[in-house]
Tab-separated table of C-alpha atoms in Angstrom:
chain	number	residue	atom	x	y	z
A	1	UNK	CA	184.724	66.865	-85.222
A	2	UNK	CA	188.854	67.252	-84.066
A	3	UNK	CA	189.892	69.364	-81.420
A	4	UNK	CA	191.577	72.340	-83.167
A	5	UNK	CA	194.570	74.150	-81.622
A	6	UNK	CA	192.527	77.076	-80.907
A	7	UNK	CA	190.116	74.933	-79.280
A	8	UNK	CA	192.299	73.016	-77.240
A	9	UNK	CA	193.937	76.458	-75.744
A	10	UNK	CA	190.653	77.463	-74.974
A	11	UNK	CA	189.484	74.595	-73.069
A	12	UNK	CA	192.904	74.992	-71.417
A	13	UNK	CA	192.182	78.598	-70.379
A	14	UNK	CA	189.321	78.046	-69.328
A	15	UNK	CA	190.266	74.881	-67.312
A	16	UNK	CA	192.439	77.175	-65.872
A	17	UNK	CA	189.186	79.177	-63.825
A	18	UNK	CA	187.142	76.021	-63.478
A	19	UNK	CA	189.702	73.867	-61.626
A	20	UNK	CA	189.488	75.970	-58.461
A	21	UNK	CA	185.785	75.398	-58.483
A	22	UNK	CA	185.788	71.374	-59.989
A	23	UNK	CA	184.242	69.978	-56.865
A	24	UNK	CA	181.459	72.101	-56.630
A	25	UNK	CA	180.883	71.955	-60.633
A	26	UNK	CA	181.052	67.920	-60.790
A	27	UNK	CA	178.334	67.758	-57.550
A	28	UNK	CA	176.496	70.042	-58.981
A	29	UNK	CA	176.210	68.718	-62.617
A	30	UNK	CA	175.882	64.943	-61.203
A	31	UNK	CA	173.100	66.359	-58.959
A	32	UNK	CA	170.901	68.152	-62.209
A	33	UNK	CA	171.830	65.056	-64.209
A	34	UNK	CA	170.262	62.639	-61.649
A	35	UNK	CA	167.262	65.104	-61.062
A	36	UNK	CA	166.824	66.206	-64.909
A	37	UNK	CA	167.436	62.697	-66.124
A	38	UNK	CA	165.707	60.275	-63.647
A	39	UNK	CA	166.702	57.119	-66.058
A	40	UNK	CA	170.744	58.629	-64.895
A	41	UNK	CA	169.593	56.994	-61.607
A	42	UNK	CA	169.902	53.336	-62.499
A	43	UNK	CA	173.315	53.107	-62.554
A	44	UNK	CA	173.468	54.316	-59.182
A	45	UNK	CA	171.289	52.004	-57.170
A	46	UNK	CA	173.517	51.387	-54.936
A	47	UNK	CA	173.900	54.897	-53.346
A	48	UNK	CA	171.353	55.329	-49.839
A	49	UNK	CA	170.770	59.082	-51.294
A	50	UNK	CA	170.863	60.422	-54.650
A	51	UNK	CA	169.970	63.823	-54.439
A	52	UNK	CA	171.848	67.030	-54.871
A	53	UNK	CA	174.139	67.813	-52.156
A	54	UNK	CA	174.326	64.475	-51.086
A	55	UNK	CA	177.599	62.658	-49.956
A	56	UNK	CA	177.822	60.044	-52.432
A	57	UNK	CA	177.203	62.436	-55.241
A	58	UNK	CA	179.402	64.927	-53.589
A	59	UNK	CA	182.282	62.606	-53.784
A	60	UNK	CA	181.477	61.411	-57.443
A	61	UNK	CA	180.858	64.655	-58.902
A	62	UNK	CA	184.621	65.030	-57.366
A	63	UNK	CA	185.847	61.849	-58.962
A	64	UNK	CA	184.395	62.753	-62.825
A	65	UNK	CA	185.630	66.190	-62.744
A	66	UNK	CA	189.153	65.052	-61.701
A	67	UNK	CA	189.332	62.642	-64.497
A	68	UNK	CA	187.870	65.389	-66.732
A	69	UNK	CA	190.800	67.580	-65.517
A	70	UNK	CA	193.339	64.772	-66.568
A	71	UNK	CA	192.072	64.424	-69.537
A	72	UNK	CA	192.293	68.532	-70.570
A	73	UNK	CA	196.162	67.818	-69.307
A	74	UNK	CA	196.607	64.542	-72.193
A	75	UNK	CA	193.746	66.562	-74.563
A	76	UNK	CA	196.510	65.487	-77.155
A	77	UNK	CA	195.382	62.170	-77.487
A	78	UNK	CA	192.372	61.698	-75.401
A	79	UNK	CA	191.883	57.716	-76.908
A	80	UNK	CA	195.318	56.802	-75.524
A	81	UNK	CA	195.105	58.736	-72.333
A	82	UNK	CA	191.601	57.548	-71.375
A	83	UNK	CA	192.333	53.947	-72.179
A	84	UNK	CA	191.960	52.596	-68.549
A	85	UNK	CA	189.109	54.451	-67.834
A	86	UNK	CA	187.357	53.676	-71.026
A	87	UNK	CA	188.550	49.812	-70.067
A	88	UNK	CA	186.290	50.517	-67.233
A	89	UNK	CA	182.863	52.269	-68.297
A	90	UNK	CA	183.310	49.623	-71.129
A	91	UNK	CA	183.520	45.744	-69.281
A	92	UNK	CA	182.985	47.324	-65.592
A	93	UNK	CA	180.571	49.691	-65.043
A	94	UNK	CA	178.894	48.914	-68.712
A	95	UNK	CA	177.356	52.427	-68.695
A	96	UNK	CA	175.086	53.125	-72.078
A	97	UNK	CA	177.289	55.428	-73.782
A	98	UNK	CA	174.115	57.886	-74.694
A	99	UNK	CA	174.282	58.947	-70.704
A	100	UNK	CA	177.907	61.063	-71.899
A	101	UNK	CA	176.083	62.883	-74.107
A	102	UNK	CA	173.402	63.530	-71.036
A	103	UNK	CA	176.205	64.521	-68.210
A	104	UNK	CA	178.266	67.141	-70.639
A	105	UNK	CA	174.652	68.900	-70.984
A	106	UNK	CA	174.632	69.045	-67.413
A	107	UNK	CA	178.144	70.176	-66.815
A	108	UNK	CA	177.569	72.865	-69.310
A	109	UNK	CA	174.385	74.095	-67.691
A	110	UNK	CA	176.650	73.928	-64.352
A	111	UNK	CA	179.336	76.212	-66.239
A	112	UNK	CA	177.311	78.355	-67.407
A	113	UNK	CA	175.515	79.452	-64.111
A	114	UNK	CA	179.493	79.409	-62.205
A	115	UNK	CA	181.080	81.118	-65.286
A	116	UNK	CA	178.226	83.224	-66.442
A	117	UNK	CA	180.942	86.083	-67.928
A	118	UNK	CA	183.318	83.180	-69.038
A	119	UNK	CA	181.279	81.004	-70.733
A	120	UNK	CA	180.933	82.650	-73.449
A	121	UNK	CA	179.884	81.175	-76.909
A	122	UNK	CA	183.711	80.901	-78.096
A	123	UNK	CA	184.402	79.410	-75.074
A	124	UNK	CA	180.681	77.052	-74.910
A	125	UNK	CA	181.865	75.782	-78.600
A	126	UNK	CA	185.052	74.456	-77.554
A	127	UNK	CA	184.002	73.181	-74.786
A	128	UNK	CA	181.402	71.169	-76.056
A	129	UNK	CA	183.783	69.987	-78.855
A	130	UNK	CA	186.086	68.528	-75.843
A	131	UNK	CA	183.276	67.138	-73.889
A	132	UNK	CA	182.048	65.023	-77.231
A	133	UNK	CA	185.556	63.786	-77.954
A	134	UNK	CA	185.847	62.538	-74.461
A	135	UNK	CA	182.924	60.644	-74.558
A	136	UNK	CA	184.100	59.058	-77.747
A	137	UNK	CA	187.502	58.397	-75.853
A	138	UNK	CA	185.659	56.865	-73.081
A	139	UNK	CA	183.366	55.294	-75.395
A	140	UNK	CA	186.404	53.550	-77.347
A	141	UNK	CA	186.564	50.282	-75.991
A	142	UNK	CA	182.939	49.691	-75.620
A	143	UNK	CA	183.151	47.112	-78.845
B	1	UNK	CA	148.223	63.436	-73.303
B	2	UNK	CA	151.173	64.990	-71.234
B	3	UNK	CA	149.989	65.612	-67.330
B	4	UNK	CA	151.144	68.345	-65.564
B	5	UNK	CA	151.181	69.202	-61.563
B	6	UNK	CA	150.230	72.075	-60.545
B	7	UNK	CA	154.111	72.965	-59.258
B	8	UNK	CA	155.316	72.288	-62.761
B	9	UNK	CA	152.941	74.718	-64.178
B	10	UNK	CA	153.500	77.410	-61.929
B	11	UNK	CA	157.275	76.358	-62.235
B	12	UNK	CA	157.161	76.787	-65.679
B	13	UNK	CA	155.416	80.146	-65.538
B	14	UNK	CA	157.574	82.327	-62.948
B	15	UNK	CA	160.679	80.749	-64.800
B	16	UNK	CA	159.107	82.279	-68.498
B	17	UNK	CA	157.831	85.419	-66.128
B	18	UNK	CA	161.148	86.423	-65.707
B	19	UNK	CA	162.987	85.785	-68.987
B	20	UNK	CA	163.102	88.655	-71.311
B	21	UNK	CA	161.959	87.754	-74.912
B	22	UNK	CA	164.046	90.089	-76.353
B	23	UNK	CA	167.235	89.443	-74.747
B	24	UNK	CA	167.132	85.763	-74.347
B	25	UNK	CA	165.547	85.101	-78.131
B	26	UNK	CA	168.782	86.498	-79.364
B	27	UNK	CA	171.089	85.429	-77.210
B	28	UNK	CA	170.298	81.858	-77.800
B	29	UNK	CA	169.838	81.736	-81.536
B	30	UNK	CA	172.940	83.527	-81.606
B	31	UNK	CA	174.494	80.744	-79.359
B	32	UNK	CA	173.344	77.702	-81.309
B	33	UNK	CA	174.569	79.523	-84.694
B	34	UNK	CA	178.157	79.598	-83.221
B	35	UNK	CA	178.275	76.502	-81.109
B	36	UNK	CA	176.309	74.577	-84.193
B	37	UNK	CA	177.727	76.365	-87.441
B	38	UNK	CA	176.170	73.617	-89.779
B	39	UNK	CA	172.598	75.303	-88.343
B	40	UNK	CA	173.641	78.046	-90.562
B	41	UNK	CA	172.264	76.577	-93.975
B	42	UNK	CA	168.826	78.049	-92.525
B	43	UNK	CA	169.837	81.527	-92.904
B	44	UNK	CA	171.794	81.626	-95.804
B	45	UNK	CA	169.713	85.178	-96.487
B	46	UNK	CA	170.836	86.803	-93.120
B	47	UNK	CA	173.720	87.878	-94.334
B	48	UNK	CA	176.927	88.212	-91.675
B	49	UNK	CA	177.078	85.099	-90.227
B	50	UNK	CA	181.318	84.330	-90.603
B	51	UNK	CA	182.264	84.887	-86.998
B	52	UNK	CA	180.819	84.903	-83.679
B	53	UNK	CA	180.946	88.502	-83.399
B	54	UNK	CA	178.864	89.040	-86.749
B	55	UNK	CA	176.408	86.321	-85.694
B	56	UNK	CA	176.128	87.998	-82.336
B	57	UNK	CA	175.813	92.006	-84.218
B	58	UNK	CA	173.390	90.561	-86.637
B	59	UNK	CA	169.868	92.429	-86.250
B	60	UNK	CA	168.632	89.721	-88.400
B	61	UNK	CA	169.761	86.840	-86.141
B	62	UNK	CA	168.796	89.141	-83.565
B	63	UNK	CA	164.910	89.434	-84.751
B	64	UNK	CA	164.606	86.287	-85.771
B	65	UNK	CA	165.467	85.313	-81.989
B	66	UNK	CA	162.675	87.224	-80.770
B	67	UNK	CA	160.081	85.418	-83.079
B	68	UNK	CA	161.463	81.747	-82.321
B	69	UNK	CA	161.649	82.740	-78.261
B	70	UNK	CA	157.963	84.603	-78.789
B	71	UNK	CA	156.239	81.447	-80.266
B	72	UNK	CA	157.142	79.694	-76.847
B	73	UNK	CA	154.517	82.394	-75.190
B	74	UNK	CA	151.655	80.426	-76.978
B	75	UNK	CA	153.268	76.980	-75.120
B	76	UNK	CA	153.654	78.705	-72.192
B	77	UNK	CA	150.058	79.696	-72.456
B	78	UNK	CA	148.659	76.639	-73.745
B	79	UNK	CA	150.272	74.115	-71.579
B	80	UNK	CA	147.292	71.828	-71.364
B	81	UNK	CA	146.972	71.433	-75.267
B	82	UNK	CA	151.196	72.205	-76.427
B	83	UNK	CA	150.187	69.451	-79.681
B	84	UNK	CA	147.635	71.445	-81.147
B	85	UNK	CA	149.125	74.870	-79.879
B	86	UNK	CA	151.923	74.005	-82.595
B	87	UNK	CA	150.518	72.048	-85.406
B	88	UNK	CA	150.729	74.797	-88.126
B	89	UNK	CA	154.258	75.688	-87.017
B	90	UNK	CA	154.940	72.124	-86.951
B	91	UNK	CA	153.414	71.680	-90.417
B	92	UNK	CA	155.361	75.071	-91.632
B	93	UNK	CA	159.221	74.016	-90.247
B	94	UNK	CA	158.245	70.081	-91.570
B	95	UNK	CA	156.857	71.100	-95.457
B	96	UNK	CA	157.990	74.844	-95.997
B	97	UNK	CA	161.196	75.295	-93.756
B	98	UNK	CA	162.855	72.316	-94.653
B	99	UNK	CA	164.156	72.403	-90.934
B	100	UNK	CA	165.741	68.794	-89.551
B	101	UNK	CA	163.525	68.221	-86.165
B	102	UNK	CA	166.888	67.656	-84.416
B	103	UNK	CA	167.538	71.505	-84.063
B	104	UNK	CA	164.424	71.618	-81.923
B	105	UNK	CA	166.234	69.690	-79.631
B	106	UNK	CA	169.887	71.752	-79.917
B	107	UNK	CA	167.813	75.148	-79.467
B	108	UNK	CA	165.860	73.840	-76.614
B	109	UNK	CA	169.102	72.468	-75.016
B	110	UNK	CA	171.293	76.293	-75.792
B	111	UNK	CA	167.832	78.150	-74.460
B	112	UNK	CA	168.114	76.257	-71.105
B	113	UNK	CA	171.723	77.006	-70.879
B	114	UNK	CA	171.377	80.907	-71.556
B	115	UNK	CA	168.393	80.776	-69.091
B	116	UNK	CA	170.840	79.029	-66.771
B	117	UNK	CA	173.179	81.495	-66.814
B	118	UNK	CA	170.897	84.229	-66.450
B	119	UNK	CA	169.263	83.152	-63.238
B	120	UNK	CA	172.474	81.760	-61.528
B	121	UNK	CA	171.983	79.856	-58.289
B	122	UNK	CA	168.092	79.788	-58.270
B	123	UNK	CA	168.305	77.616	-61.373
B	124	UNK	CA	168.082	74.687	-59.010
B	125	UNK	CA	167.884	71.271	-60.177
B	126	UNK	CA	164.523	70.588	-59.494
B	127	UNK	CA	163.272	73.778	-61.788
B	128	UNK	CA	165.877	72.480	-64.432
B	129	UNK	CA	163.606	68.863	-64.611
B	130	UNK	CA	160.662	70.776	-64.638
B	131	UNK	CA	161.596	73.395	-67.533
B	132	UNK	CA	163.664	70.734	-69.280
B	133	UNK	CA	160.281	68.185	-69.535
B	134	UNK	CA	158.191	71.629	-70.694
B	135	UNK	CA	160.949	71.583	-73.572
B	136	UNK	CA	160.621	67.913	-74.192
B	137	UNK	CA	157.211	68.630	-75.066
B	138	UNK	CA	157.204	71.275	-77.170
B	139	UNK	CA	160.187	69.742	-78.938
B	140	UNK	CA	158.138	66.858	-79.254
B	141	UNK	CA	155.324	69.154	-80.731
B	142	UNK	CA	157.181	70.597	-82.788
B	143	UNK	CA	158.463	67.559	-84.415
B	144	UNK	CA	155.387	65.950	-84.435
B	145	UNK	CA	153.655	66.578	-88.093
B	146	UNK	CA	156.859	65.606	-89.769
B	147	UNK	CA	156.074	62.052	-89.335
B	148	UNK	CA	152.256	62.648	-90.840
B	149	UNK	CA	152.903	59.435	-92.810
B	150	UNK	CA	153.464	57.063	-90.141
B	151	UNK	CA	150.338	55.055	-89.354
B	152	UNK	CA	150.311	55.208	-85.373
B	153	UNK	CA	151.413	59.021	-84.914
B	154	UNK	CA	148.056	59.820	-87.372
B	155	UNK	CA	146.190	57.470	-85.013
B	156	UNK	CA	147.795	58.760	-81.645
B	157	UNK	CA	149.692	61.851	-81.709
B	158	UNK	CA	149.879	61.485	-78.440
B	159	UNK	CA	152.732	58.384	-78.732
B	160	UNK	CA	155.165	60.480	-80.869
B	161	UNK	CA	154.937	62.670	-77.473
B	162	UNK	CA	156.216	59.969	-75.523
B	163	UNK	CA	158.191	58.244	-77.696
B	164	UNK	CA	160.031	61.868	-77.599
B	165	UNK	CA	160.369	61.555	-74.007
B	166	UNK	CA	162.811	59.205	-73.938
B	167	UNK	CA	165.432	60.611	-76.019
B	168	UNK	CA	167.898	63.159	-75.212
């Protein structure tokens, strides 16, 4: 399912009122993924605390919505500009690509309780379009 | 069967206290018709349906909203016994409706995130794990008489429940 023009302006727009809040929004999501989704937890078993609010998911909800908000900037050609970091998830981290699917739930239940005017379905559509052709970005190396 | 703590049921219930039927019902079948056109072979009678603003105008989309969010009343009512509570409507979506079980699963996930927006803040994670394993179930319940013909769900309805619980 392609990105269309009209969805990639959207998700830009609408980047545009997220970004100030991306910190807070990748936390939180991260947080509700780990409580929602207990199986989410194994691949952090190396964290002292995993539950919302905590430092190391503070700083990691940080990290994935900063690479999020590189990849609405190369949204163009997600595959090539995600290479390194699907590199990573792929021989690295090894993470079972079905969690993607699991986190962009979460970040759009996060979305929608920040953005509850601007999430809107136009906006929820295109959204979830970009989410699922990330994952496939990130999942492109996997084999 | 599925076990439920007393916090989860009381979760469950002041989260479905305060949702209103009639304005969440439509609000999410509306939302999974527009984020998930292909759901629209369903409603091919409904009339409207060609943008996001029809869908969102229909009254037909809009009443059928109210029925789909109305049968989660009897879940919410039944949580002890969510199988049973839904065999017929199981039976009717799997043999009359010609509905793919996987929409279940779409709704339940849109219905969380209007609820979500709806309630903000208080949302909190913990109350999302809670509601989201009460949809689990009666996803799972819903689902569960389309595979009739499979030995061990005849013999244990009760494993199609948990083989449910560990997808998505």
């Amino acid at each position: 399912m392609s990105l269309t023009a009209k969805d990639k302006s959207v998700v830009k727009a609408f980047w545009g009122k997220v970004s100030g809040k991306a910190d807070v929004v990748g936390a939180e999501a991260l947080g509700r993924m780990l409580t929602a989704y207990p199986q989410t937890k194994t691949y952090f078993s190396h964290w002292a605390d995993l539950s919302p609010g905590s430092d190391p998911v503070k700083k990691h909800g940080s990290t994935i919505m900063g690479a999020i908000g590189n990849a609405v900037g190369v949204i163009d050609d997600l595959v090539g500009g995600l290479s390194a970091l699907s590199d990573l998830h792929a021989f690295k981290l090894r993470v079972d690509p079905g969690n993607f699917k699991i986190l962009s739930h979460n970040i759009l239940v996060t979305l929608a309780i920040h953005f509850p005017r601007d999430f809107t379905p136009e906006v929820h559509i295109a959204v979830d379009k970009f989410l699922a052709a990330l994952s496939a970005a990130l999942a492109d190396k996997y084999r | 069967m599925v076990e439920w703590t007393d916090a989860e049921k009381s979760t469950i219930s002041a989260v479905w206290g305060k949702v209103d039927i009639n304005e969440v019902g439509p609000l999410a079948l509306g939302r999974v018709l527009i984020v998930y056109p292909w759901t629209q072979r369903y409603f091919g009678s409904f009339g409207d349906v060609s943008t996001p603003a029809a869908i969102m105008g229909n009254p037909k989309v809009a009443a059928h909203g109210k029925i789909v969010c109305g049968a989660l009343d009897k879940a919410v009512k039944n949580m002890g016994n969510i199988l049973a509570t839904y065999k017929s409507l199981s039976e009717t979506h799997a043999n009359k409706l010609f509905v793919d079980p996987d929409n279940f699963r779409v709704l339940a996930d849109v219905l969380t995130i209007v609820i979500a927006a709806k309630f903000g803040a208080s949302f909190t994670p913990e109350i999302q794990a809670t509601w989201q394993k009460f949809m689990k179930v009666v996803v799972a319940a819903m689902g569960s008489r389309y595979y009739i013909g499979i030995l061990e769900y005849q013999q244990a309805p009760e494993i199609c429940l948990a083989n449910a619980a560990f997808s998505h």
